[in-house]
PDB file of C-alpha atoms in Angstrom:
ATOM      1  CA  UNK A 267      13.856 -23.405 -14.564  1.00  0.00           C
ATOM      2  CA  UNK A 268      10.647 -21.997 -15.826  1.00  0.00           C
ATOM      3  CA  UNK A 269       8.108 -20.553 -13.519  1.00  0.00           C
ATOM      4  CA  UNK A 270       5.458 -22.705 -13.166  1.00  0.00           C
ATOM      5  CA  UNK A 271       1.756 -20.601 -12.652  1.00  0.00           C
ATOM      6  CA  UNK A 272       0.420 -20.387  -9.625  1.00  0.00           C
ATOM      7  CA  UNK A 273      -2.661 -22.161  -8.893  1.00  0.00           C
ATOM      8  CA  UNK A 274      -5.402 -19.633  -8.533  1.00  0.00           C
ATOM      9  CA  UNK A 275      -8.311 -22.189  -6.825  1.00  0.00           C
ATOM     10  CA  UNK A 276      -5.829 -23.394  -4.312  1.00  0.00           C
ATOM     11  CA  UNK A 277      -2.396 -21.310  -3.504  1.00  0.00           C
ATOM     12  CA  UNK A 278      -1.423 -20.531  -0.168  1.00  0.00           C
ATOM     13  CA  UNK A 279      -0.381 -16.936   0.933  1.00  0.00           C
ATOM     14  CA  UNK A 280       2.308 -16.045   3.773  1.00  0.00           C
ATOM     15  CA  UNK A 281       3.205 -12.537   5.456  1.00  0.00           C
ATOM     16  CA  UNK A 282       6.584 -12.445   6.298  1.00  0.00           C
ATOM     17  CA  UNK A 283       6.431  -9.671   8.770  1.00  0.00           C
ATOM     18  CA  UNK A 284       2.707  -9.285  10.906  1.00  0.00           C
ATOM     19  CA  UNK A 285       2.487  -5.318  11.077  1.00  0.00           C
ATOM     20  CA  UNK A 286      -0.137  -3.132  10.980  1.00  0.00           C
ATOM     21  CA  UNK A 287      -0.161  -3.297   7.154  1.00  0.00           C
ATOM     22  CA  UNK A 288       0.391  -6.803   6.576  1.00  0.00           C
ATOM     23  CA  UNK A 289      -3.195  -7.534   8.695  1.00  0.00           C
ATOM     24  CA  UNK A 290      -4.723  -4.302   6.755  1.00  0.00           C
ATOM     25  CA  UNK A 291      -4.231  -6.586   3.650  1.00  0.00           C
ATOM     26  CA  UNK A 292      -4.819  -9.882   5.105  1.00  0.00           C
ATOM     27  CA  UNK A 293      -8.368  -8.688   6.559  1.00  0.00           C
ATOM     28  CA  UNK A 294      -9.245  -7.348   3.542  1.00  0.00           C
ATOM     29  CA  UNK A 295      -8.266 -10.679   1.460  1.00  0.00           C
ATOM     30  CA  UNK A 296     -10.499 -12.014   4.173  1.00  0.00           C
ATOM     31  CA  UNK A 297     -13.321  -9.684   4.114  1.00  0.00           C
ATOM     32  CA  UNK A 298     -13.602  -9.687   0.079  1.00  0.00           C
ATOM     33  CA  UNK A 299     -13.706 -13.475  -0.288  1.00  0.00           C
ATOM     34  CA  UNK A 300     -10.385 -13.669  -2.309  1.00  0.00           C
ATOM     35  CA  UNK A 301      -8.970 -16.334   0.219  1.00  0.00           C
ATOM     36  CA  UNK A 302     -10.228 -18.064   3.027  1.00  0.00           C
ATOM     37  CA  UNK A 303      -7.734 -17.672   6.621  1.00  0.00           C
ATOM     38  CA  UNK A 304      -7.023 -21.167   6.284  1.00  0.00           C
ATOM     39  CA  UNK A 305      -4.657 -20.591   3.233  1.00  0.00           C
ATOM     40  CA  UNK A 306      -3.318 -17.653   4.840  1.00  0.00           C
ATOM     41  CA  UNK A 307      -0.050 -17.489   7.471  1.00  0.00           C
ATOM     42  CA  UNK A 308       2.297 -15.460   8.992  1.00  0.00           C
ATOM     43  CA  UNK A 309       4.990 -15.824  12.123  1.00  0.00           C
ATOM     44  CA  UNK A 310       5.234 -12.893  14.872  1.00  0.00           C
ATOM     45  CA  UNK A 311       6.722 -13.552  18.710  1.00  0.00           C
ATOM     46  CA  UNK A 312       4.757 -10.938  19.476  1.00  0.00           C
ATOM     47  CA  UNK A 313       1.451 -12.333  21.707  1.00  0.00           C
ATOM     48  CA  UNK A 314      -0.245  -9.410  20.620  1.00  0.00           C
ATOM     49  CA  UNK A 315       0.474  -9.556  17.016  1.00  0.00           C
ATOM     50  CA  UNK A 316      -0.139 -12.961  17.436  1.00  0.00           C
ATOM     51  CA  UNK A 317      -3.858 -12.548  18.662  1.00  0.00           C
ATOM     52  CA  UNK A 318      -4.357  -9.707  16.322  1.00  0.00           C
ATOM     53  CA  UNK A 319      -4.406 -12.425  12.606  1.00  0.00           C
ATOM     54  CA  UNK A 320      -5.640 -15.030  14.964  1.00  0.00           C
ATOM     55  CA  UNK A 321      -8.837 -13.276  15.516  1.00  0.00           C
ATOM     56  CA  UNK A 322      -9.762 -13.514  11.831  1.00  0.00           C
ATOM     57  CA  UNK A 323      -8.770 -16.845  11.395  1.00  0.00           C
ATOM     58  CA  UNK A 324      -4.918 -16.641  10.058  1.00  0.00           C
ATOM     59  CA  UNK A 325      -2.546 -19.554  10.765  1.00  0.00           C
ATOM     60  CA  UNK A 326       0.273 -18.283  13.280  1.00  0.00           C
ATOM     61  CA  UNK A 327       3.343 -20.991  12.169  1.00  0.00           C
ATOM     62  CA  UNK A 328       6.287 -20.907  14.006  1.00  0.00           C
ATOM     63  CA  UNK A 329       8.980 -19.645  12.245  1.00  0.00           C
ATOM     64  CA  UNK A 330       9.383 -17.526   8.971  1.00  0.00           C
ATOM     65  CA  UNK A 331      10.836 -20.530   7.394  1.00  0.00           C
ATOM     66  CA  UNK A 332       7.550 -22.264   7.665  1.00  0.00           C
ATOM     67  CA  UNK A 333       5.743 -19.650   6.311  1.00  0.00           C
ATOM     68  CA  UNK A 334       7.624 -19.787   3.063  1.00  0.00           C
ATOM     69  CA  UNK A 335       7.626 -23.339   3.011  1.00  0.00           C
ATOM     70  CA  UNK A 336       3.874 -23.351   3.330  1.00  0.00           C
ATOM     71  CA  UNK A 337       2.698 -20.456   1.081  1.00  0.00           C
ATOM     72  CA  UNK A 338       3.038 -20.352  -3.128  1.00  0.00           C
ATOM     73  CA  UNK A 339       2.864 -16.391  -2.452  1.00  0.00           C
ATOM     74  CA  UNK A 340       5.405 -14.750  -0.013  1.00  0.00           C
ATOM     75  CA  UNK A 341       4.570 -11.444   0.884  1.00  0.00           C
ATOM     76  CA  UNK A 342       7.371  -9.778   2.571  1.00  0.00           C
ATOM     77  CA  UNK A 343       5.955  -7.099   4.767  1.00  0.00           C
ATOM     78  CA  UNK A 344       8.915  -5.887   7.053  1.00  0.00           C
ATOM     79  CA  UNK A 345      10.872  -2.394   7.643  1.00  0.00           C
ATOM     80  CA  UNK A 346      12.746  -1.314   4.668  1.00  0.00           C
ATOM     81  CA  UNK A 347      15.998  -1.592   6.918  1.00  0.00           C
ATOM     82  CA  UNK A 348      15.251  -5.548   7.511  1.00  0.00           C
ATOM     83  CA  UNK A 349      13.954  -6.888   4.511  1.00  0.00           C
ATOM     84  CA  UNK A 350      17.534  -7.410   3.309  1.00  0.00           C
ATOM     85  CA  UNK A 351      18.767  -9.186   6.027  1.00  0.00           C
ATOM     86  CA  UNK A 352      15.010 -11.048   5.824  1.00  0.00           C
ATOM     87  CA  UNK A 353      14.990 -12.552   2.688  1.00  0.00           C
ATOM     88  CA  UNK A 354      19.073 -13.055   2.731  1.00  0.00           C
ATOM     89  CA  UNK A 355      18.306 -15.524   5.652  1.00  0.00           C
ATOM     90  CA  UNK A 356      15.184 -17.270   3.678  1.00  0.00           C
ATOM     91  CA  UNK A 357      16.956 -17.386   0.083  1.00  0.00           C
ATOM     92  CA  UNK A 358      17.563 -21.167   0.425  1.00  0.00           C
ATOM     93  CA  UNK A 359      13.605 -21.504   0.405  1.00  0.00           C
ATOM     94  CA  UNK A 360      12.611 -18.716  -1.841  1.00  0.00           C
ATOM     95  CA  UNK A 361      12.280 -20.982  -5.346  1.00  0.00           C
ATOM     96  CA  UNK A 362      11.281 -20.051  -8.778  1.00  0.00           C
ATOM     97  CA  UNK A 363       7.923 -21.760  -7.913  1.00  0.00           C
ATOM     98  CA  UNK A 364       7.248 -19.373  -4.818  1.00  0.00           C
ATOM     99  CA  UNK A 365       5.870 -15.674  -6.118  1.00  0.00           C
ATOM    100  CA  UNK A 366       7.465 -13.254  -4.050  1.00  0.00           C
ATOM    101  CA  UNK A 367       5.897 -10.052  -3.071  1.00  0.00           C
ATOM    102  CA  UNK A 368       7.528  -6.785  -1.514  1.00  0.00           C
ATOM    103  CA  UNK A 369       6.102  -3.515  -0.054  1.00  0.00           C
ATOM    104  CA  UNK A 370       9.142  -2.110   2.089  1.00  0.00           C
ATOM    105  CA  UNK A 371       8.961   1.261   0.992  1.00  0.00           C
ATOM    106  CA  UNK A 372      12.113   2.399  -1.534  1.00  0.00           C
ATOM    107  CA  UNK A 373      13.698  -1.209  -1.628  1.00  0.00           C
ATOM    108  CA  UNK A 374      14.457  -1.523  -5.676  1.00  0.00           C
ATOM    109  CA  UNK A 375      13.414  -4.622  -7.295  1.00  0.00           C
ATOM    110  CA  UNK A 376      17.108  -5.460  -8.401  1.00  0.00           C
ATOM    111  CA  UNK A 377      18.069  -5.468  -4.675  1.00  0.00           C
ATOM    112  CA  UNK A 378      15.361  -7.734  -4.065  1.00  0.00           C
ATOM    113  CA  UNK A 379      15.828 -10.310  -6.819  1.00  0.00           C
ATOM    114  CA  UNK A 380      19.378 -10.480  -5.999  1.00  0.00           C
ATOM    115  CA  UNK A 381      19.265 -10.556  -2.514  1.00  0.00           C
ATOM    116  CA  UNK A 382      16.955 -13.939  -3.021  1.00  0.00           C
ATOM    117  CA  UNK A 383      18.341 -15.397  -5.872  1.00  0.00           C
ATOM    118  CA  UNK A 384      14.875 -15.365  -7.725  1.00  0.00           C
ATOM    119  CA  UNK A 385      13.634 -12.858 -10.049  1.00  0.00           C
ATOM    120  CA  UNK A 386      10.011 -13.649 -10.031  1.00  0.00           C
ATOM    121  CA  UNK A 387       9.288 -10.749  -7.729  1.00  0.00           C
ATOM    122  CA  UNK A 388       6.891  -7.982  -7.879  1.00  0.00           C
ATOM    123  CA  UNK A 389       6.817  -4.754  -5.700  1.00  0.00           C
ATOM    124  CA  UNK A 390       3.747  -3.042  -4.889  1.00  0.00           C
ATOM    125  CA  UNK A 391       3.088   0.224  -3.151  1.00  0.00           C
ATOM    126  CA  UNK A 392       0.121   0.399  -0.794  1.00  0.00           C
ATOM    127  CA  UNK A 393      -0.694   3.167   1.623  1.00  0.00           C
ATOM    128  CA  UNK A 394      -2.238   2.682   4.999  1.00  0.00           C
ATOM    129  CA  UNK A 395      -6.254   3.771   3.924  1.00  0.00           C
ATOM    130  CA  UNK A 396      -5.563   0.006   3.323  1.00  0.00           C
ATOM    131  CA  UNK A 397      -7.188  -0.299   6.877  1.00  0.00           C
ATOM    132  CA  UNK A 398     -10.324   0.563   5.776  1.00  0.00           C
ATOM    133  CA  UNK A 399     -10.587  -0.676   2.339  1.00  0.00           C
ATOM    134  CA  UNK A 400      -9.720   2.701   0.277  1.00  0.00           C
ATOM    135  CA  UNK A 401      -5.793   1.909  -0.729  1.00  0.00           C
ATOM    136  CA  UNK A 402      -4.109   3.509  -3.643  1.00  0.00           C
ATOM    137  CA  UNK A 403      -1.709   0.452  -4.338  1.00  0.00           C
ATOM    138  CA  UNK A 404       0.603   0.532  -7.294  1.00  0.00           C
ATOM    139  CA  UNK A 405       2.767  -2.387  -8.637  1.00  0.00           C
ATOM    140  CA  UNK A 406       5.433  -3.099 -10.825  1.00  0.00           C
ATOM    141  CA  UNK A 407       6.828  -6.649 -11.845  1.00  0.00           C
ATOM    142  CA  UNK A 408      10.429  -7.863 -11.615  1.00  0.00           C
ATOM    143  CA  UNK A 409      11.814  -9.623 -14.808  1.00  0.00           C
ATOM    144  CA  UNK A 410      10.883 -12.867 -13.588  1.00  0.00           C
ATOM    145  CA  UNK A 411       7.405 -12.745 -12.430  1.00  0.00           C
ATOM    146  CA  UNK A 412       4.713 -13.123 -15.385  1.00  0.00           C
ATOM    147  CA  UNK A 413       1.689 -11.438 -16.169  1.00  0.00           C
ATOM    148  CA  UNK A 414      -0.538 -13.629 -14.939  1.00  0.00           C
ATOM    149  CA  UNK A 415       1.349 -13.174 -11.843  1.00  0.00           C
ATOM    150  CA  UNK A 416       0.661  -9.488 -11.679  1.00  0.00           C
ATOM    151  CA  UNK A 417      -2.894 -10.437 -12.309  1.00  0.00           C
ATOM    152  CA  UNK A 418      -3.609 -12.462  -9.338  1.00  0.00           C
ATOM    153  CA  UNK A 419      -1.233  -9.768  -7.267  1.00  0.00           C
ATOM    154  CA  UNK A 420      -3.587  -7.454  -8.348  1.00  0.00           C
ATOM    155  CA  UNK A 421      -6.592  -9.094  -7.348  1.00  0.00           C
ATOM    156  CA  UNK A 422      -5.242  -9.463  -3.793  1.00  0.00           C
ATOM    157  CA  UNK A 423      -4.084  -5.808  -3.235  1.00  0.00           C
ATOM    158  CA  UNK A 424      -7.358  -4.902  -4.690  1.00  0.00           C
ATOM    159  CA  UNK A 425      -9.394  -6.598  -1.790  1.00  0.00           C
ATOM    160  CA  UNK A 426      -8.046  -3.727  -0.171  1.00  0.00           C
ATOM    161  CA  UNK A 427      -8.526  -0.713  -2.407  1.00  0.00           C
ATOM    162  CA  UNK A 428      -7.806   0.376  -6.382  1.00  0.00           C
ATOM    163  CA  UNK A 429      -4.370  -0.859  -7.849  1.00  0.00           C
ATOM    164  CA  UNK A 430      -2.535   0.326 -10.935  1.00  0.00           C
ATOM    165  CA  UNK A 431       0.664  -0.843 -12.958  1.00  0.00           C
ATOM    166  CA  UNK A 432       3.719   1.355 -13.168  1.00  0.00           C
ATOM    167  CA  UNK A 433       7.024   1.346 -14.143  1.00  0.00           C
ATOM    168  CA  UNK A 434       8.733   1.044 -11.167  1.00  0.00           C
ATOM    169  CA  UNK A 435      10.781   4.542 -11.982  1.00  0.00           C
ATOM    170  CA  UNK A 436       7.857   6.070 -11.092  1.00  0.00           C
ATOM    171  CA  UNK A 437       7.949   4.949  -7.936  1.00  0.00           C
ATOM    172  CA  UNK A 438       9.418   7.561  -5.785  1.00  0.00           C
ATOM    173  CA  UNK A 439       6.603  10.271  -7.429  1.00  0.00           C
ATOM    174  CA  UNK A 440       4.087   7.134  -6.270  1.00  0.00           C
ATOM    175  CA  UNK A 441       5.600   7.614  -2.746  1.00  0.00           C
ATOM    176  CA  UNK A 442       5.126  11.736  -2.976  1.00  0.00           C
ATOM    177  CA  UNK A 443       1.259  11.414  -4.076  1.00  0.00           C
ATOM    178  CA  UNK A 444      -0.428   8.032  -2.465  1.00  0.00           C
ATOM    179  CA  UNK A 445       2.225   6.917  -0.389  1.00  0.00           C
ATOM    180  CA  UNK A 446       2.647  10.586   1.681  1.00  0.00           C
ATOM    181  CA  UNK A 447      -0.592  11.889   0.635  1.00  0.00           C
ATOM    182  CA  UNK A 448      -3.043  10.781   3.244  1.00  0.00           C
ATOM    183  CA  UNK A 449      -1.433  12.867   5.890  1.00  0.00           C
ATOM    184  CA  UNK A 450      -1.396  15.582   3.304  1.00  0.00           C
ATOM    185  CA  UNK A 451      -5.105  15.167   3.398  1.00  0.00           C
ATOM    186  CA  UNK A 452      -5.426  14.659   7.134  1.00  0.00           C
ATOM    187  CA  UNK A 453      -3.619  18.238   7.560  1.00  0.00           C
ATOM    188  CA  UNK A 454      -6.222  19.486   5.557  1.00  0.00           C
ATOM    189  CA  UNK A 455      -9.312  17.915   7.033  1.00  0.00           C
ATOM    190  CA  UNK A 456      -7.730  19.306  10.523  1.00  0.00           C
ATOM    191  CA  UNK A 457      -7.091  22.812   8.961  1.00  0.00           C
ATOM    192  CA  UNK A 458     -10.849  22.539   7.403  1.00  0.00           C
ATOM    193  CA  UNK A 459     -12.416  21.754  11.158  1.00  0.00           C
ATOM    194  CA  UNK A 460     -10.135  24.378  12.858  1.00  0.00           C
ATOM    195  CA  UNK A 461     -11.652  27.058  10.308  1.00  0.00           C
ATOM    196  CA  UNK A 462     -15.329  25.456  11.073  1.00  0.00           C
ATOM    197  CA  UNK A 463     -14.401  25.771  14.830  1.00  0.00           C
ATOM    198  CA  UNK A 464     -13.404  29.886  14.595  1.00  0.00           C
ATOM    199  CA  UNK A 465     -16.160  30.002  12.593  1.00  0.00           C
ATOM    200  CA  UNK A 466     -17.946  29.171  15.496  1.00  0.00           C
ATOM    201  CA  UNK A 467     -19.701  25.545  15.241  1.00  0.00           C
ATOM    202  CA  UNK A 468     -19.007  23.133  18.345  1.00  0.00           C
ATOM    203  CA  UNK A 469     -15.847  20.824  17.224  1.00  0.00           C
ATOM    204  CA  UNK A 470     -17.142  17.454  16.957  1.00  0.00           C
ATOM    205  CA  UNK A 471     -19.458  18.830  14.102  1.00  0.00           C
ATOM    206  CA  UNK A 472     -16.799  21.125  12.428  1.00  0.00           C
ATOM    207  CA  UNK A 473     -14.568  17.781  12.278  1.00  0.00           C
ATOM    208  CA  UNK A 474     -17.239  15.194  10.787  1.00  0.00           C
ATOM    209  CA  UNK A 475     -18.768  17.908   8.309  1.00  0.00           C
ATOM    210  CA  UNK A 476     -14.966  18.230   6.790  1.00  0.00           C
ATOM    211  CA  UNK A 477     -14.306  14.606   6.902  1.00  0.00           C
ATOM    212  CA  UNK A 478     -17.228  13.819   5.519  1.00  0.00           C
ATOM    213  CA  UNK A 479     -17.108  16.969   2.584  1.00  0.00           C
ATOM    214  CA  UNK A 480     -13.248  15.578   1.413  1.00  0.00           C
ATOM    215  CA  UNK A 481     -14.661  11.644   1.509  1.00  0.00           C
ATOM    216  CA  UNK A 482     -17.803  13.078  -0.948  1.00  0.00           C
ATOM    217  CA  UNK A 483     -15.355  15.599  -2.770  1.00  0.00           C
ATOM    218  CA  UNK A 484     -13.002  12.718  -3.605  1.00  0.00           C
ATOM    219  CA  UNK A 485     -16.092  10.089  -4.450  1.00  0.00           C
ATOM    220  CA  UNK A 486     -17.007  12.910  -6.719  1.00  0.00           C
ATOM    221  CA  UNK A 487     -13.988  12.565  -9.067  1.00  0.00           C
ATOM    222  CA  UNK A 488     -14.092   8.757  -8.935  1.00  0.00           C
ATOM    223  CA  UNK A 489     -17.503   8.772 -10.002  1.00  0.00           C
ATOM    224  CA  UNK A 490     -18.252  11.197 -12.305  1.00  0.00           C
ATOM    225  CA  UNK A 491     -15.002  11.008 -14.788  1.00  0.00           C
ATOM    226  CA  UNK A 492     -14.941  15.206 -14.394  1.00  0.00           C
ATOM    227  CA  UNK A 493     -12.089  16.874 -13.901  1.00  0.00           C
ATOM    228  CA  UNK A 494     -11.912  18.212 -11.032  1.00  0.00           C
ATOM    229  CA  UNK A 495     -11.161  21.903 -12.112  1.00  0.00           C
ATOM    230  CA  UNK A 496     -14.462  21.174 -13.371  1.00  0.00           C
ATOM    231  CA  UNK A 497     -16.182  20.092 -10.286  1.00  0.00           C
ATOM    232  CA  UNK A 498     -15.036  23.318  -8.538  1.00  0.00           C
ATOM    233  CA  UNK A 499     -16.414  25.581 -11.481  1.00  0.00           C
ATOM    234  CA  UNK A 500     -19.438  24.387 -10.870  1.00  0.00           C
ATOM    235  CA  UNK A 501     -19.671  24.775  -7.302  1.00  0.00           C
ATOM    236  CA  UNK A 502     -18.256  28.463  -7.604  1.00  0.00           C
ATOM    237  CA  UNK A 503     -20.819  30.491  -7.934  1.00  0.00           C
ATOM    238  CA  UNK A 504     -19.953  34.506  -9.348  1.00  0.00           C
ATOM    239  CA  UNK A 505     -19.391  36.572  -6.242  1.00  0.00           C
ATOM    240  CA  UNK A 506     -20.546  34.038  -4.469  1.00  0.00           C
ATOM    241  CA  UNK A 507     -19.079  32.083  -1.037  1.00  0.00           C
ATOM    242  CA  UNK A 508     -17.068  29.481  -2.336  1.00  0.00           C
ATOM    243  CA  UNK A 509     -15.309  31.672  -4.788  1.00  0.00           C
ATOM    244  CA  UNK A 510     -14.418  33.979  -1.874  1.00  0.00           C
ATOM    245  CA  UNK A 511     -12.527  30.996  -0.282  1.00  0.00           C
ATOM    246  CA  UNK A 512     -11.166  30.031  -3.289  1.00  0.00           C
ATOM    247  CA  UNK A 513      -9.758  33.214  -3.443  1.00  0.00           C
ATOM    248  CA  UNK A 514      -7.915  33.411  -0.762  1.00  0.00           C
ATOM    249  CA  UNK A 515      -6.327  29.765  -0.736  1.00  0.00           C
ATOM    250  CA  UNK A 516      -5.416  31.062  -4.461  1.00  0.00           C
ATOM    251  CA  UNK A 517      -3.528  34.000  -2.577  1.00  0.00           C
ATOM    252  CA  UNK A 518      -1.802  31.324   0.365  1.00  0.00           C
ATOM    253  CA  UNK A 519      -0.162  29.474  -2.844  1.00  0.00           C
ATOM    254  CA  UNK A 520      -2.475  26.449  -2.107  1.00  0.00           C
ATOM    255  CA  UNK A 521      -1.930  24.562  -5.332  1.00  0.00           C
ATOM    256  CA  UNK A 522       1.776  25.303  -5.457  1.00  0.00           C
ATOM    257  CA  UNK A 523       2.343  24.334  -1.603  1.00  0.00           C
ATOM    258  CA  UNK A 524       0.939  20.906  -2.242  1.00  0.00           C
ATOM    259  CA  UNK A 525       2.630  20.286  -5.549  1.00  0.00           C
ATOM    260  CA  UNK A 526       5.501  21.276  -3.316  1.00  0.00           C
ATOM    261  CA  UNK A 527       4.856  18.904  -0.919  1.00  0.00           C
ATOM    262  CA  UNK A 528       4.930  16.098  -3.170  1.00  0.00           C
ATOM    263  CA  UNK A 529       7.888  16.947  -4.559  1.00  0.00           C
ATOM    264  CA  UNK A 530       9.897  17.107  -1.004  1.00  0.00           C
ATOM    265  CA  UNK A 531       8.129  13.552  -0.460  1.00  0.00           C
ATOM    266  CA  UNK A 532       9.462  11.971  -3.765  1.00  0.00           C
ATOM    267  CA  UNK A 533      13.271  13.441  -3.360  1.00  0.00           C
ATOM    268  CA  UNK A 534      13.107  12.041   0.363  1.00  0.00           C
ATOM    269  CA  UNK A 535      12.066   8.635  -1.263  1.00  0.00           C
ATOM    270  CA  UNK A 536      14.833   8.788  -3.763  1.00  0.00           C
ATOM    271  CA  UNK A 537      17.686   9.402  -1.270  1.00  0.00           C
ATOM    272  CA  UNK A 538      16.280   6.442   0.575  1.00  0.00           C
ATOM    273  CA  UNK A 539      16.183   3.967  -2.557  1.00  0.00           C
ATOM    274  CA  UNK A 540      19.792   5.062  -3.092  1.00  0.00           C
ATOM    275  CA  UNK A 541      21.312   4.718   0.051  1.00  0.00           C
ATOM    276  CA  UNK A 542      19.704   1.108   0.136  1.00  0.00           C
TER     277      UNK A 542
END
């Protein structure tokens, strides 16, 4: 049977699984106007979890089998070590009219299609600056699922941040760059403070002057198109301050540590796709 398109003015959208990242993206659906909370539901015993999509306005069904049943997209939004056993139990209801979503970190696409019988399935990759609107999501579409459907996929993800297409090889060096790569960035917004701190400003100023200098450095390469070897050339002054920094993070192996880093991250990711 041929996939029939989802209707953009009136589909329904369920979370199977009500984490912290599944109300990240629902809130931000919310926020941006894509869908209203009324055509938006999800299932979790938890009170808590419960009260959490409730306070924006999300239906709270009461099972996972209404939730499919009631959505056109299913987005399934549990731990990687579940979502088999998930969508095994919810195959009988996952038809070639339903769009199925998955972000369970290193669970292939030919798992998932064959685990629910339906190959219109697309995987996507957010990380968790999904919270506050800034998520580096990337997607790639199963065999089944159309390009219209990665269209409206992408609209939804990108309620919550910038998307991109990829092949979903890729994936693992995704994982190693956006998927890892905030905490990467968090270490260095610590180590950035700790260096204002010995340097001998009060702590609370040392932390929001490096927050606030990587959230401008990064805006700077978004906005401007430049390179960013570029940017730093023209901040580096001869003999100058920042040169003398540069300098010695040039010594530490900066660039080569975080290349490194990246490249533990997306070897981790591929021993967990393949022992899936």
């Amino acid at each position: 049977m041929e996939a029939l398109p989802i209707p953009t003015d009136t589909f329904k959208l369920g979370f199977i699984g009500a984490g912290k990242m599944a109300e990240s993206i629902a809130r931000g659906i919310v926020r941006s106007g894509v869908l209203p909370p009324n055509r938006i539901s999800t299932f979790h015993a938890n009170p808590i979890r419960r009260q959490a999509f409730e306070s924006f306005g999300v239906e709270l069904l009461h099972k996972n089998d209404d939730v499919v049943e009631d959505s056109d997209i299913v987005i399934f939004s549990v731990k990687p070590q579940v979502v088999k056993d998930v969508v095994l139990q919810l195959r009988p209801l996952l038809s070639k009219k339903k769009l199925l979503v998955s972000i369970a970190a290193g669970v292939k696409l030919k798992d998932l299609q064959e685990w629910a019988g339906n190959s219109r399935f697309i995987r996507v990759m957010p990380n968790t600056p999904s919270a506050v609107g800034e998520a580096a999501s990337v997607m790639s579409l199963g065999v089944g699922a159309t390009e219209q459907d990665g269209d409206l996929i992408a609209k939804l993800f990108g309620s919550v941040g910038k998307t991109w297409k990829a092949d979903e090889k890729l994936f693992d060096a995704v994982t190693g760059v956006s998927g890892s790569g905030p905490a990467y960035i968090y270490l260095a917004i610590e180590a950035l403070a700790d260096g204002g701190v010995a340097a001998g400003l009060p702590r609370e100023l040392a932390l929001g002057l490096a927050s606030q200098t990587v959230l401008g450095a990064a805006s700077m390469v978004t906005s401007t198109g430049k390179h960013p070897g570029q940017l730093k050339d023209d901040v580096t002054s001869p003999a100058g301050t920042t040169i003398a920094g540069i300098h010695e993070l040039e010594k530490g192996g900066f660039r080569g540590i975080l290349m490194n880093a990246v490249l533990a991250a997306a070897r981790r990711s591929r021993e967990f796709s393949q022992s899936q």
